[in-house]
Short mmCIF file of C-alpha atoms in Angstrom, two decimals:
data_model
loop_
_atom_site.label_atom_id
_atom_site.label_comp_id
_atom_site.label_asym_id
_atom_site.label_seq_id
_atom_site.Cartn_x
_atom_site.Cartn_y
_atom_site.Cartn_z
CA MET W 1 43.67 -48.50 -36.38
CA ALA W 2 46.73 -49.43 -34.31
CA PHE W 3 50.17 -48.68 -35.58
CA GLY W 4 53.27 -50.58 -34.45
CA ARG W 5 56.17 -48.53 -33.13
CA LYS W 6 59.13 -48.39 -35.49
CA ARG W 7 62.06 -50.38 -34.20
CA LYS W 8 65.04 -48.25 -33.20
CA VAL W 9 68.36 -49.49 -34.53
CA VAL W 10 71.97 -48.37 -34.29
CA PRO W 11 72.68 -46.56 -37.61
CA PHE W 12 74.01 -48.94 -40.27
CA ARG W 13 76.07 -48.83 -43.45
CA SER W 14 76.15 -50.83 -46.67
CA ALA W 15 78.95 -53.29 -47.37
CA GLY W 16 80.62 -50.78 -49.67
CA GLU W 17 80.38 -48.04 -47.07
CA LEU W 18 81.97 -50.32 -44.49
CA ASP W 19 84.85 -50.89 -46.89
CA ALA W 20 85.23 -47.12 -47.21
CA MET W 21 85.28 -46.78 -43.42
CA ALA W 22 87.86 -49.56 -43.24
CA ALA W 23 90.08 -47.63 -45.67
CA ALA W 24 89.93 -44.61 -43.35
CA GLY W 25 90.47 -46.89 -40.36
CA ALA W 26 93.56 -48.49 -41.88
CA ILE W 27 95.13 -45.04 -42.14
CA VAL W 28 94.39 -44.44 -38.47
CA GLY W 29 95.97 -47.78 -37.64
CA SER W 30 99.10 -46.90 -39.60
CA ALA W 31 99.33 -43.53 -37.87
CA LEU W 32 99.07 -45.15 -34.43
CA VAL W 33 101.83 -47.63 -35.25
CA ALA W 34 104.06 -44.81 -36.52
CA VAL W 35 103.43 -42.82 -33.35
CA ARG W 36 104.26 -45.75 -31.13
CA ASN W 37 107.48 -46.40 -33.06
CA ALA W 38 108.46 -42.74 -32.60
CA ALA W 39 107.55 -42.58 -28.91
CA LYS W 40 110.85 -42.72 -27.05
CA PRO W 41 112.37 -40.95 -24.05
CA GLY W 42 113.15 -37.33 -24.91
CA VAL W 43 110.47 -37.06 -27.61
CA SER W 44 107.69 -34.50 -27.14
CA THR W 45 104.02 -35.27 -27.64
CA LEU W 46 103.96 -32.50 -30.27
CA GLU W 47 106.56 -34.45 -32.26
CA LEU W 48 104.29 -37.49 -32.07
CA ASP W 49 101.43 -35.35 -33.32
CA LYS W 50 103.47 -34.33 -36.37
CA VAL W 51 104.26 -38.00 -37.10
CA ALA W 52 100.55 -38.89 -37.08
CA GLU W 53 99.56 -35.92 -39.23
CA ALA W 54 102.21 -36.79 -41.82
CA VAL W 55 101.03 -40.41 -42.09
CA ILE W 56 97.40 -39.34 -42.44
CA ARG W 57 98.04 -36.65 -45.05
CA ASP W 58 100.49 -38.79 -47.03
CA ALA W 59 97.68 -41.35 -47.38
CA GLY W 60 95.36 -38.73 -48.85
CA ALA W 61 93.24 -38.38 -45.72
CA VAL W 62 92.64 -35.52 -43.27
CA PRO W 63 93.16 -35.63 -39.48
CA SER W 64 89.64 -35.51 -38.07
CA PHE W 65 90.73 -34.19 -34.66
CA LEU W 66 92.63 -31.16 -35.98
CA GLY W 67 90.37 -28.11 -35.65
CA TYR W 68 87.51 -30.15 -34.15
CA HIS W 69 85.75 -27.58 -31.92
CA GLY W 70 89.08 -25.76 -31.86
CA PHE W 71 91.29 -28.73 -30.90
CA THR W 72 94.87 -28.06 -31.98
CA GLY W 73 96.23 -31.59 -32.48
CA SER W 74 95.92 -34.45 -34.93
CA ILE W 75 96.08 -36.84 -31.97
CA CYS W 76 95.01 -36.75 -28.36
CA SER W 77 98.08 -37.57 -26.27
CA SER W 78 97.10 -38.44 -22.70
CA VAL W 79 100.03 -39.29 -20.42
CA ASN W 80 99.82 -40.96 -16.98
CA ASP W 81 96.88 -39.44 -15.03
CA ARG W 82 95.39 -37.89 -18.18
CA VAL W 83 92.47 -39.98 -19.33
CA VAL W 84 91.54 -38.52 -22.72
CA HIS W 85 91.76 -35.37 -24.85
CA GLY W 86 95.32 -34.42 -23.93
CA ILE W 87 96.68 -31.69 -26.20
CA PRO W 88 100.07 -32.42 -27.83
CA SER W 89 102.75 -30.02 -26.60
CA ALA W 90 106.39 -29.22 -27.29
CA GLU W 91 106.89 -28.87 -23.53
CA GLU W 92 105.61 -32.35 -22.70
CA ILE W 93 108.66 -34.62 -23.00
CA LEU W 94 108.26 -38.37 -22.59
CA VAL W 95 110.37 -40.22 -20.02
CA VAL W 96 110.90 -43.89 -19.21
CA GLY W 97 107.94 -45.29 -17.31
CA ASP W 98 105.32 -42.97 -18.80
CA LEU W 99 101.96 -44.56 -19.60
CA VAL W 100 100.83 -43.03 -22.89
CA SER W 101 97.36 -43.16 -24.45
CA ILE W 102 97.13 -42.02 -28.07
CA ASP W 103 93.75 -41.42 -29.71
CA CYS W 104 93.69 -40.75 -33.45
CA GLY W 105 91.11 -40.11 -36.13
CA ALA W 106 91.14 -39.65 -39.91
CA VAL W 107 88.55 -38.91 -42.55
CA LEU W 108 88.90 -40.31 -46.08
CA ASP W 109 86.34 -39.64 -48.81
CA GLY W 110 83.95 -38.41 -46.13
CA TRP W 111 84.19 -41.50 -43.89
CA HIS W 112 85.73 -41.53 -40.42
CA GLY W 113 87.98 -43.93 -38.55
CA ASP W 114 88.69 -43.52 -34.83
CA SER W 115 90.99 -45.64 -32.67
CA ALA W 116 93.16 -45.45 -29.55
CA TRP W 117 95.67 -47.50 -27.63
CA THR W 118 97.85 -47.29 -24.56
CA PHE W 119 101.52 -48.23 -24.30
CA GLY W 120 104.57 -47.56 -22.14
CA ILE W 121 107.76 -45.63 -22.70
CA GLY W 122 110.39 -48.24 -21.91
CA ASP W 123 109.52 -50.69 -19.16
CA LEU W 124 106.28 -50.12 -17.25
CA ILE W 125 105.66 -51.02 -13.64
CA GLU W 126 103.40 -54.06 -13.37
CA ALA W 127 100.33 -52.11 -12.23
CA ASP W 128 100.44 -49.85 -15.29
CA ALA W 129 101.00 -52.75 -17.68
CA LEU W 130 98.06 -54.64 -16.18
CA LEU W 131 95.87 -51.52 -16.35
CA SER W 132 96.47 -51.25 -20.08
CA GLU W 133 95.83 -54.97 -20.51
CA ALA W 134 92.58 -54.74 -18.54
CA THR W 135 91.39 -51.86 -20.71
CA ARG W 136 92.23 -53.76 -23.91
CA LEU W 137 90.43 -56.86 -22.66
CA SER W 138 87.38 -54.77 -21.77
CA MET W 139 87.35 -53.35 -25.29
CA GLU W 140 87.64 -56.82 -26.79
CA ALA W 141 84.72 -58.01 -24.67
CA GLY W 142 82.64 -55.14 -26.03
CA ILE W 143 83.70 -55.93 -29.60
CA ALA W 144 82.61 -59.55 -29.14
CA ALA W 145 79.09 -58.31 -28.30
CA MET W 146 78.74 -56.50 -31.65
CA LEU W 147 76.25 -59.05 -32.97
CA PRO W 148 72.98 -58.70 -34.90
CA GLY W 149 70.00 -58.61 -32.55
CA ASN W 150 71.94 -57.40 -29.51
CA ARG W 151 70.95 -54.12 -27.91
CA LEU W 152 73.23 -51.16 -27.30
CA THR W 153 73.62 -51.78 -23.57
CA ASP W 154 74.51 -55.41 -24.19
CA ILE W 155 77.83 -53.96 -25.36
CA SER W 156 78.06 -51.74 -22.27
CA HIS W 157 77.41 -54.74 -20.07
CA ALA W 158 79.99 -56.83 -21.92
CA ILE W 159 82.62 -54.10 -21.46
CA GLU W 160 81.84 -53.94 -17.75
CA ASN W 161 82.03 -57.72 -17.46
CA GLY W 162 85.38 -57.60 -19.25
CA THR W 163 86.62 -55.16 -16.62
CA ARG W 164 85.34 -57.32 -13.76
CA ALA W 165 87.01 -60.39 -15.26
CA ALA W 166 90.30 -58.48 -15.50
CA GLU W 167 89.92 -57.37 -11.88
CA LYS W 168 89.51 -60.99 -10.81
CA ALA W 169 92.49 -62.12 -12.89
CA HIS W 170 94.72 -59.26 -11.69
CA GLY W 171 93.60 -59.29 -8.06
CA ARG W 172 92.81 -55.59 -7.92
CA ALA W 173 90.04 -53.07 -8.63
CA TYR W 174 89.87 -50.68 -11.57
CA GLY W 175 87.92 -47.46 -11.91
CA ILE W 176 85.54 -47.29 -14.88
CA VAL W 177 85.71 -43.63 -15.90
CA ASP W 178 82.32 -42.00 -15.43
CA GLY W 179 80.65 -39.94 -18.15
CA TYR W 180 82.86 -40.94 -21.08
CA GLY W 181 82.40 -43.77 -23.56
CA GLY W 182 81.96 -44.85 -27.14
CA HIS W 183 79.74 -43.48 -29.88
CA GLY W 184 78.24 -43.91 -33.28
CA ILE W 185 80.51 -43.09 -36.20
CA GLY W 186 80.28 -42.81 -39.97
CA ARG W 187 80.05 -39.60 -42.01
CA GLU W 188 80.70 -37.79 -38.74
CA MET W 189 83.23 -38.69 -36.06
CA HIS W 190 80.83 -38.47 -33.12
CA MET W 191 77.26 -39.59 -33.71
CA ASP W 192 74.43 -40.99 -31.64
CA PRO W 193 74.10 -43.25 -29.80
CA PHE W 194 76.41 -42.73 -26.83
CA LEU W 195 77.86 -46.04 -25.62
CA ALA W 196 78.46 -46.29 -21.88
CA ASN W 197 81.23 -48.56 -20.59
CA GLU W 198 79.04 -50.18 -17.94
CA GLY W 199 75.38 -50.84 -17.27
CA ALA W 200 72.52 -53.32 -17.38
CA PRO W 201 71.99 -55.28 -20.63
CA GLY W 202 68.98 -55.35 -22.93
CA LYS W 203 68.33 -51.65 -23.43
CA GLY W 204 68.71 -49.11 -26.21
CA PRO W 205 68.55 -49.43 -29.99
CA GLU W 206 69.11 -52.78 -31.67
CA LEU W 207 72.25 -53.73 -33.56
CA VAL W 208 71.71 -54.75 -37.17
CA VAL W 209 74.08 -55.81 -39.94
CA GLY W 210 76.13 -52.74 -40.85
CA SER W 211 75.75 -50.94 -37.49
CA THR W 212 78.96 -49.13 -36.59
CA LEU W 213 80.24 -47.99 -33.21
CA ALA W 214 83.47 -46.74 -31.71
CA ILE W 215 84.06 -48.90 -28.64
CA GLU W 216 86.37 -47.22 -26.13
CA PRO W 217 86.71 -48.20 -22.47
CA MET W 218 88.77 -46.01 -20.14
CA LEU W 219 90.01 -47.46 -16.85
CA THR W 220 92.06 -46.09 -13.98
CA LEU W 221 94.08 -47.49 -11.10
CA GLY W 222 91.90 -45.53 -8.70
CA THR W 223 88.87 -43.29 -8.98
CA TYR W 224 86.14 -43.20 -11.61
CA GLU W 225 85.91 -39.42 -11.16
CA THR W 226 87.60 -36.92 -13.49
CA GLU W 227 88.00 -33.20 -14.01
CA ILE W 228 88.88 -31.05 -17.01
CA LEU W 229 92.00 -28.89 -16.88
CA SER W 230 92.08 -25.16 -17.60
CA ASP W 231 92.86 -25.85 -21.28
CA GLU W 232 89.20 -26.96 -21.44
CA TRP W 233 90.17 -30.25 -23.09
CA THR W 234 92.43 -32.46 -21.00
CA VAL W 235 90.55 -34.91 -18.77
CA VAL W 236 92.47 -36.09 -15.69
CA THR W 237 91.71 -38.37 -12.76
CA THR W 238 90.81 -36.45 -9.61
CA ASP W 239 93.08 -38.60 -7.44
CA GLY W 240 96.11 -38.52 -9.74
CA SER W 241 95.84 -42.24 -10.53
CA ARG W 242 96.98 -43.45 -13.92
CA ALA W 243 94.54 -44.14 -16.73
CA ALA W 244 94.40 -46.21 -19.91
CA HIS W 245 92.26 -45.91 -23.06
CA TRP W 246 91.69 -48.39 -25.88
CA GLU W 247 89.38 -47.93 -28.86
CA HIS W 248 88.42 -49.52 -32.16
CA THR W 249 85.78 -48.62 -34.74
CA VAL W 250 83.71 -51.79 -35.23
CA ALA W 251 80.91 -52.93 -37.53
CA VAL W 252 78.27 -55.63 -37.14
CA THR W 253 78.34 -58.21 -39.93
CA ASP W 254 76.75 -61.57 -40.66
CA ASP W 255 80.18 -63.12 -40.08
CA GLY W 256 80.78 -61.51 -36.69
CA PRO W 257 82.27 -58.20 -35.55
CA ARG W 258 84.49 -56.44 -38.10
CA ILE W 259 87.21 -54.15 -36.76
CA LEU W 260 87.46 -51.22 -39.16
CA THR W 261 90.61 -49.70 -37.62
CA LEU W 262 93.07 -52.55 -38.07
CA ARG W 263 96.75 -51.80 -37.46
CA PRO W 264 99.45 -52.97 -39.84
#
């Protein structure tokens, strides 16, 4: 007797579970907005971390980054050439022109939200502003591919195409950071499958209604290569070029992609 192979799908949640994830995600969104409002010249990244933690805890949630494998912050604060996983510090003081990426997570009633965005301190030079815009557009292209019946790498391919479209519009090349990307999310912050930010379409598990992923492109003004600093967390570009990072937690629904980390 022949047996058909079971179809592999991206893990999915019920409608009620998606609502619970959206509640966690809304707290993350509020924390990010509060951090951006507080981010001014002379402010340390540790002060921003305290702002985020207060918003999360006041909402009855817990910062999911704090203590994660020993991480000491409630946010990842990655400034200029730091791509991801920057550790908030009292010694790191923001100045005009800094390009700041803030990644934040919260867990509420056992469900996780995870989101990131990049912004400037004061006025940014055009190249940095366009880099952040390109990264956001790449994320939005990936979100648009969160449709029932698509495969995992259809999202990767859409993100890559979003980057290439931004390159054409901006008249310059961007580095797609190698080895880092999005992930499954739900009762845990990081779950399978890993979601690359580039690649051929039509591969990997299938998306079904309720599938959830954190979509997070990271682009640079130069290389795609990175290294980890001696703190064993902070990821920086090997050529010192600036980097940007955007992320939303997103669900597949019958009515199209649902962003679960909306910002107020």
